[in-house]
PDB file of C-alpha atoms in Angstrom:
ATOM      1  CA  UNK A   1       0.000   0.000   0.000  1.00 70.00           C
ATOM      2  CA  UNK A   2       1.509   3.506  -1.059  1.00 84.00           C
ATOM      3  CA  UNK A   3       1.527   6.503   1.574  1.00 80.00           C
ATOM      4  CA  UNK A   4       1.841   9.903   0.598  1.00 85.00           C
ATOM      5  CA  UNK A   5       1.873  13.034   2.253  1.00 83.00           C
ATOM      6  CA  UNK A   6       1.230  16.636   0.667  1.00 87.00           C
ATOM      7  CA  UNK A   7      -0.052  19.859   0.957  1.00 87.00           C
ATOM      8  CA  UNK A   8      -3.257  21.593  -0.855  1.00 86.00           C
ATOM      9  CA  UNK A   9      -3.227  25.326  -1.665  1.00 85.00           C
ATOM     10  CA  UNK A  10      -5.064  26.141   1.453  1.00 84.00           C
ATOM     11  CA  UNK A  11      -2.001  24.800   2.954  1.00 80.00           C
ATOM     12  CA  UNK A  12      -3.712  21.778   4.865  1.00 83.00           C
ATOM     13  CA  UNK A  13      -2.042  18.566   4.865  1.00 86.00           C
ATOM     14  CA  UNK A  14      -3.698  15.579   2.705  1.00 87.00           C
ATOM     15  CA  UNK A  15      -2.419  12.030   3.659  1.00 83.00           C
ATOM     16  CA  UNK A  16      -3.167   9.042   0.573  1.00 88.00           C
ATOM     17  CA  UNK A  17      -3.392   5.528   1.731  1.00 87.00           C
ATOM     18  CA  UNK A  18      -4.105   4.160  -0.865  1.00 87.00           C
ATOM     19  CA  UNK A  19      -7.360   4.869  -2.539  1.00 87.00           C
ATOM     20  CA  UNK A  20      -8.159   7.289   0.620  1.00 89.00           C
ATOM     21  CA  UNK A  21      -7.046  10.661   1.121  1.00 87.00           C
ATOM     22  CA  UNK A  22      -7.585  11.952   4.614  1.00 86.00           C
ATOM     23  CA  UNK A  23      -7.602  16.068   5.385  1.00 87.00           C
ATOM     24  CA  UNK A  24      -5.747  16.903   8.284  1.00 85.00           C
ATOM     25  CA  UNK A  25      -4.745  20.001   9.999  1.00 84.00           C
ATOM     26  CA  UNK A  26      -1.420  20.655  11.304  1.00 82.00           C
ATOM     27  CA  UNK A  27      -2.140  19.804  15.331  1.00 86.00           C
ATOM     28  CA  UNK A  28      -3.419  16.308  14.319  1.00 85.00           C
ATOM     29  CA  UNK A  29      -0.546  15.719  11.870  1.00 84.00           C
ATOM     30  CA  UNK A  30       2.044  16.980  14.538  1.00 85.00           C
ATOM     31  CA  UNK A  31       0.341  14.379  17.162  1.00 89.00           C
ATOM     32  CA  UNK A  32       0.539  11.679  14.208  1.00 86.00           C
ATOM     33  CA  UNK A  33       4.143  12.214  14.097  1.00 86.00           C
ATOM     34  CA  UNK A  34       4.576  12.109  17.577  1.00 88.00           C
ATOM     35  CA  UNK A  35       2.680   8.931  17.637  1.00 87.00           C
ATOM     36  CA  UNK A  36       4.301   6.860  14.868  1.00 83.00           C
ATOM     37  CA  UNK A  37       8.098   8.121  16.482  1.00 83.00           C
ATOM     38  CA  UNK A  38       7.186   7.131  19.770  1.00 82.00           C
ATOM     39  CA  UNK A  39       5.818   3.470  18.355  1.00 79.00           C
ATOM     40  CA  UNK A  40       9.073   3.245  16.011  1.00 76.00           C
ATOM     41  CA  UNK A  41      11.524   4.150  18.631  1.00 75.00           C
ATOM     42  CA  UNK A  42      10.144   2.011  21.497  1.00 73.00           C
ATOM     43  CA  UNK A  43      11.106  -1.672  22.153  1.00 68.00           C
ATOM     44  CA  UNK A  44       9.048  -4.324  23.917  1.00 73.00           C
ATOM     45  CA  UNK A  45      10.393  -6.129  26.408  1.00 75.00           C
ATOM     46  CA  UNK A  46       9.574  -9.117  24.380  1.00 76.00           C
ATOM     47  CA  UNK A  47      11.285  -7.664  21.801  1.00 81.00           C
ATOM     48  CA  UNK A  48      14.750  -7.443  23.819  1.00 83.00           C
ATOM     49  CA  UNK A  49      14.153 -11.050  25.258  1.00 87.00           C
ATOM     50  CA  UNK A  50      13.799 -12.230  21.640  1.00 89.00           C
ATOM     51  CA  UNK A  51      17.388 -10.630  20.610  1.00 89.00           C
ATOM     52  CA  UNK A  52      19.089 -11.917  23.472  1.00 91.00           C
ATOM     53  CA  UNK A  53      17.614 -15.592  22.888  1.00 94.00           C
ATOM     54  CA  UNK A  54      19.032 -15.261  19.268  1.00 94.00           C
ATOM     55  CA  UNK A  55      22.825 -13.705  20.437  1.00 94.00           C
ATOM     56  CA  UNK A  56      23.052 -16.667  22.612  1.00 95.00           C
ATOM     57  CA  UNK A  57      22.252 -19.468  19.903  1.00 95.00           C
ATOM     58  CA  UNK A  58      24.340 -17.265  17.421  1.00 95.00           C
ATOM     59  CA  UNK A  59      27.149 -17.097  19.816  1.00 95.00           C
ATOM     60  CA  UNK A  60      27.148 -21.267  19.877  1.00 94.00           C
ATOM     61  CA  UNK A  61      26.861 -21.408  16.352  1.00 93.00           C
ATOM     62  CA  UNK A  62      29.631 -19.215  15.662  1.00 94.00           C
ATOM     63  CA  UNK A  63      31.658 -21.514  18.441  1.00 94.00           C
ATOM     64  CA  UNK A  64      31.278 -24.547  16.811  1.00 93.00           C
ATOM     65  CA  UNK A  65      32.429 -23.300  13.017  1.00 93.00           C
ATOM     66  CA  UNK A  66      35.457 -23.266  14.900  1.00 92.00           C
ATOM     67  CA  UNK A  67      35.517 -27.323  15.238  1.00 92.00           C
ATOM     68  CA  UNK A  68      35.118 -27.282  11.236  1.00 93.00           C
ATOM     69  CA  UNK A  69      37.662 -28.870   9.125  1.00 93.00           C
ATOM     70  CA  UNK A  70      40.201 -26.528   7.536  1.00 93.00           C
ATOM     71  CA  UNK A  71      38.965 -27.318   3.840  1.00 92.00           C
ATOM     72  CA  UNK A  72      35.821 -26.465   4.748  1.00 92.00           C
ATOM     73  CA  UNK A  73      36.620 -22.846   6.526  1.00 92.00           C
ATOM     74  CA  UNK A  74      38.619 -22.572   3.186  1.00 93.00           C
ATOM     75  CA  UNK A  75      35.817 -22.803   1.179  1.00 92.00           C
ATOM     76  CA  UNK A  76      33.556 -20.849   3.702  1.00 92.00           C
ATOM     77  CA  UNK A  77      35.310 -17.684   4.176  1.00 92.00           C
ATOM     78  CA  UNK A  78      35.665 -16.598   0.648  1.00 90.00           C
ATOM     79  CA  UNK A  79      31.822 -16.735   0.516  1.00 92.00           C
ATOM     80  CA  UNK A  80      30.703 -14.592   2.995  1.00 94.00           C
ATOM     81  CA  UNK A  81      31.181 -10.850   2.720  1.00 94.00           C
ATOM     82  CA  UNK A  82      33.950  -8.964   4.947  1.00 94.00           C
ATOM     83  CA  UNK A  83      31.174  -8.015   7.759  1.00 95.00           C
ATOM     84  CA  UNK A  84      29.230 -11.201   8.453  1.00 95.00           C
ATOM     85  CA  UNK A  85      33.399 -12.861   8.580  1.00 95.00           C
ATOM     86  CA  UNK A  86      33.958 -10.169  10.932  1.00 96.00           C
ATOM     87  CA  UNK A  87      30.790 -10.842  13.034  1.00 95.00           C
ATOM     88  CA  UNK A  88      30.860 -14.406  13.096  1.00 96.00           C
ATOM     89  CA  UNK A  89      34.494 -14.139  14.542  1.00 95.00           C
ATOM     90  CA  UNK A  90      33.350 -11.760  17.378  1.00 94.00           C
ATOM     91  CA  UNK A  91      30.238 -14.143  18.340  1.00 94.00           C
ATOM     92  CA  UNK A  92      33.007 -17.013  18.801  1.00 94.00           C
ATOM     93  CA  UNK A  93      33.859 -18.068  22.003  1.00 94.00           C
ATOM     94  CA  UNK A  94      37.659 -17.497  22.746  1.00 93.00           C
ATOM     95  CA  UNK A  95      39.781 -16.841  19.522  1.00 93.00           C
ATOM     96  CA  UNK A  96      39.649 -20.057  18.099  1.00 94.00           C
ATOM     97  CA  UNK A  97      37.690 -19.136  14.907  1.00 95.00           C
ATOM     98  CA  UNK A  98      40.022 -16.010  14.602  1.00 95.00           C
ATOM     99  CA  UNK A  99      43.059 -17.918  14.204  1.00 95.00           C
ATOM    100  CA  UNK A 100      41.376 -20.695  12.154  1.00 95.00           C
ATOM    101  CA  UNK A 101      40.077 -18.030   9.886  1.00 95.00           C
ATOM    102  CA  UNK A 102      43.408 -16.601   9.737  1.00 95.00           C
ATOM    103  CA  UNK A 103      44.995 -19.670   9.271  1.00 94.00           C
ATOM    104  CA  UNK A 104      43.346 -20.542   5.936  1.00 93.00           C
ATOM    105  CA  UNK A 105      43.034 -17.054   4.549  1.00 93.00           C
ATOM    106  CA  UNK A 106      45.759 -16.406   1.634  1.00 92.00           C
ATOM    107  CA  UNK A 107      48.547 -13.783   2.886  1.00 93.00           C
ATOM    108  CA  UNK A 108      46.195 -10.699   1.123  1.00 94.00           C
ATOM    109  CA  UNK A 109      42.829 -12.123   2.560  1.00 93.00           C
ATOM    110  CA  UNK A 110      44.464 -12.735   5.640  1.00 94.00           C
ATOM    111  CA  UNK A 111      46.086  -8.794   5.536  1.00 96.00           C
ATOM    112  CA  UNK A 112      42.237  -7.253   4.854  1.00 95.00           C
ATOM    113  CA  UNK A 113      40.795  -9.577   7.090  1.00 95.00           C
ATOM    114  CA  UNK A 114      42.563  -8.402   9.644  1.00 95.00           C
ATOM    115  CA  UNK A 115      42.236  -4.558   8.644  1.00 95.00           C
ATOM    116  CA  UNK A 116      38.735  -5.726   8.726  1.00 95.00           C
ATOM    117  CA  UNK A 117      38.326  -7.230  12.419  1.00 95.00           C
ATOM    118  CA  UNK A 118      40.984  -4.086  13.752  1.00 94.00           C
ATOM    119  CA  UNK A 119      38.042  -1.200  11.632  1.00 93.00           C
ATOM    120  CA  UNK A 120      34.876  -3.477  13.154  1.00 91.00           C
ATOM    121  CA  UNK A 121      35.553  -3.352  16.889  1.00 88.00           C
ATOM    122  CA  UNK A 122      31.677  -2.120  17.363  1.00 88.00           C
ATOM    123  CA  UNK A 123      29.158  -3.793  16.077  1.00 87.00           C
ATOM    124  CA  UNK A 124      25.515  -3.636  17.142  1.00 89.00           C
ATOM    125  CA  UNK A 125      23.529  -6.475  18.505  1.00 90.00           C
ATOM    126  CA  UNK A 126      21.039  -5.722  15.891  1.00 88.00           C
ATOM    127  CA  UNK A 127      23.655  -5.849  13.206  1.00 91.00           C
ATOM    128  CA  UNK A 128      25.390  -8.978  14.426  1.00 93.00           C
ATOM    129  CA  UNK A 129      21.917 -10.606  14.829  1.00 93.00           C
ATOM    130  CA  UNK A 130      20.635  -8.884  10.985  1.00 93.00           C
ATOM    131  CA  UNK A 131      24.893 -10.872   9.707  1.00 94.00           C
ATOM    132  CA  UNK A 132      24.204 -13.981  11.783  1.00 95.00           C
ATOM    133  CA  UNK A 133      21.183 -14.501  10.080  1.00 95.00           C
ATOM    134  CA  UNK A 134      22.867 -14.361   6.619  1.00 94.00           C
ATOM    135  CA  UNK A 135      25.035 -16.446   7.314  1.00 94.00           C
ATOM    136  CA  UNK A 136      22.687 -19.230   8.580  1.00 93.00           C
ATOM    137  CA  UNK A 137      22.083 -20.873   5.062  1.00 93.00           C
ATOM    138  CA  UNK A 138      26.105 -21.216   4.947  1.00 93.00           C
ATOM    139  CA  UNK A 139      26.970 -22.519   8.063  1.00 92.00           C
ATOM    140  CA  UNK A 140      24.598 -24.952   7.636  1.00 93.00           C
ATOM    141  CA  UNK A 141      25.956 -26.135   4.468  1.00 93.00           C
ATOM    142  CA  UNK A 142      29.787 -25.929   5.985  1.00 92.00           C
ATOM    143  CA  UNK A 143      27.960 -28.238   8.635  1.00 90.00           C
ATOM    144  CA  UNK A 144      26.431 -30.797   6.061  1.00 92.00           C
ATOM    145  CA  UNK A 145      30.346 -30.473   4.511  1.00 92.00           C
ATOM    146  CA  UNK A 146      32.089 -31.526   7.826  1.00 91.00           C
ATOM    147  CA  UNK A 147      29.577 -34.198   8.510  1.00 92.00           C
ATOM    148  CA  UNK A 148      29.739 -36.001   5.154  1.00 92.00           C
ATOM    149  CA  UNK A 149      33.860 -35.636   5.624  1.00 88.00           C
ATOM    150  CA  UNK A 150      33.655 -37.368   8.674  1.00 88.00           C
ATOM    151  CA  UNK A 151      31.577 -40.309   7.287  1.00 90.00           C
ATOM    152  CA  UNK A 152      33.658 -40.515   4.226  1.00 88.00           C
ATOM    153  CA  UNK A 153      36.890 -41.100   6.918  1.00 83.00           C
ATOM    154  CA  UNK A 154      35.242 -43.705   8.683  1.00 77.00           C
TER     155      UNK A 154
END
């Protein structure tokens, strides 16, 4: 549905939603803005408890790329972009992943990753959550990888 805000030459304000245009005058627009700012800016409680649930199960996931098999972190890193690397290193527990990352990075990877993890020393829960979720899809594919490698050496 479209939204649209304007003025008419009597200078009162017309909001479209949609089909429906709705005449307002400047004290009830004012109060409509205060409204949708106060709704946009304020989080739940609910909403808070459901981040932190998802930090925590990111944070294992991230710990337990760091038990993957070297081919597989080789084939891994080059397929995420420089952030979600960056994030999924930070969720880690202990610097495991960091060095295993490092490890099987090429000498110029390993340089920017580096650069990378020094220029991304802040990154917001929201972010790391918004990264994390990215990079579900390929850690559960590196997962599949390390399982079938594990079979095959049996």
């Amino acid at each position: 549905m479209e939204i649209s805000a304007s003025r008419n030459h009597t200078g009162e304000y017309l909001l479209e939603i949609g089909p429906v245009t709705f005449t307002l005058p400047v004290d009830v627009i004012s109060a409509l803005q205060q409204v949708v700012d106060q709704r946009l800016n304020q989080n739940s409680s609910a909403d808070d408890e459901n981040l932190k649930r998802k930090l925590v199960a990111y944070r294992v996931l991230a710990s337990k790329m760091t038990g993957v098999d070297d081919r597989i972190v080789q084939k891994f890193a080059p397929k995420v972009t420089p952030e979600q690397l960056v994030t999924i290193v930070r969720m880690a527990e202990g610097d495991g992943l960091y060095q295993k990352i490092v490890k099987n990075l090429s000498k110029q990877n390993r340089r920017q990753f580096e650069e990378d993890y020094e220029a991304m020393d802040k990154i917001t829960e929201h972010n790391a959550c918004l990264h994390m979720e990215q990079l579900v899809p390929l850690i559960k594919s590196a997962a599949q990888e390390q399982k079938e490698l594990l079979e095959s050496m049996r």
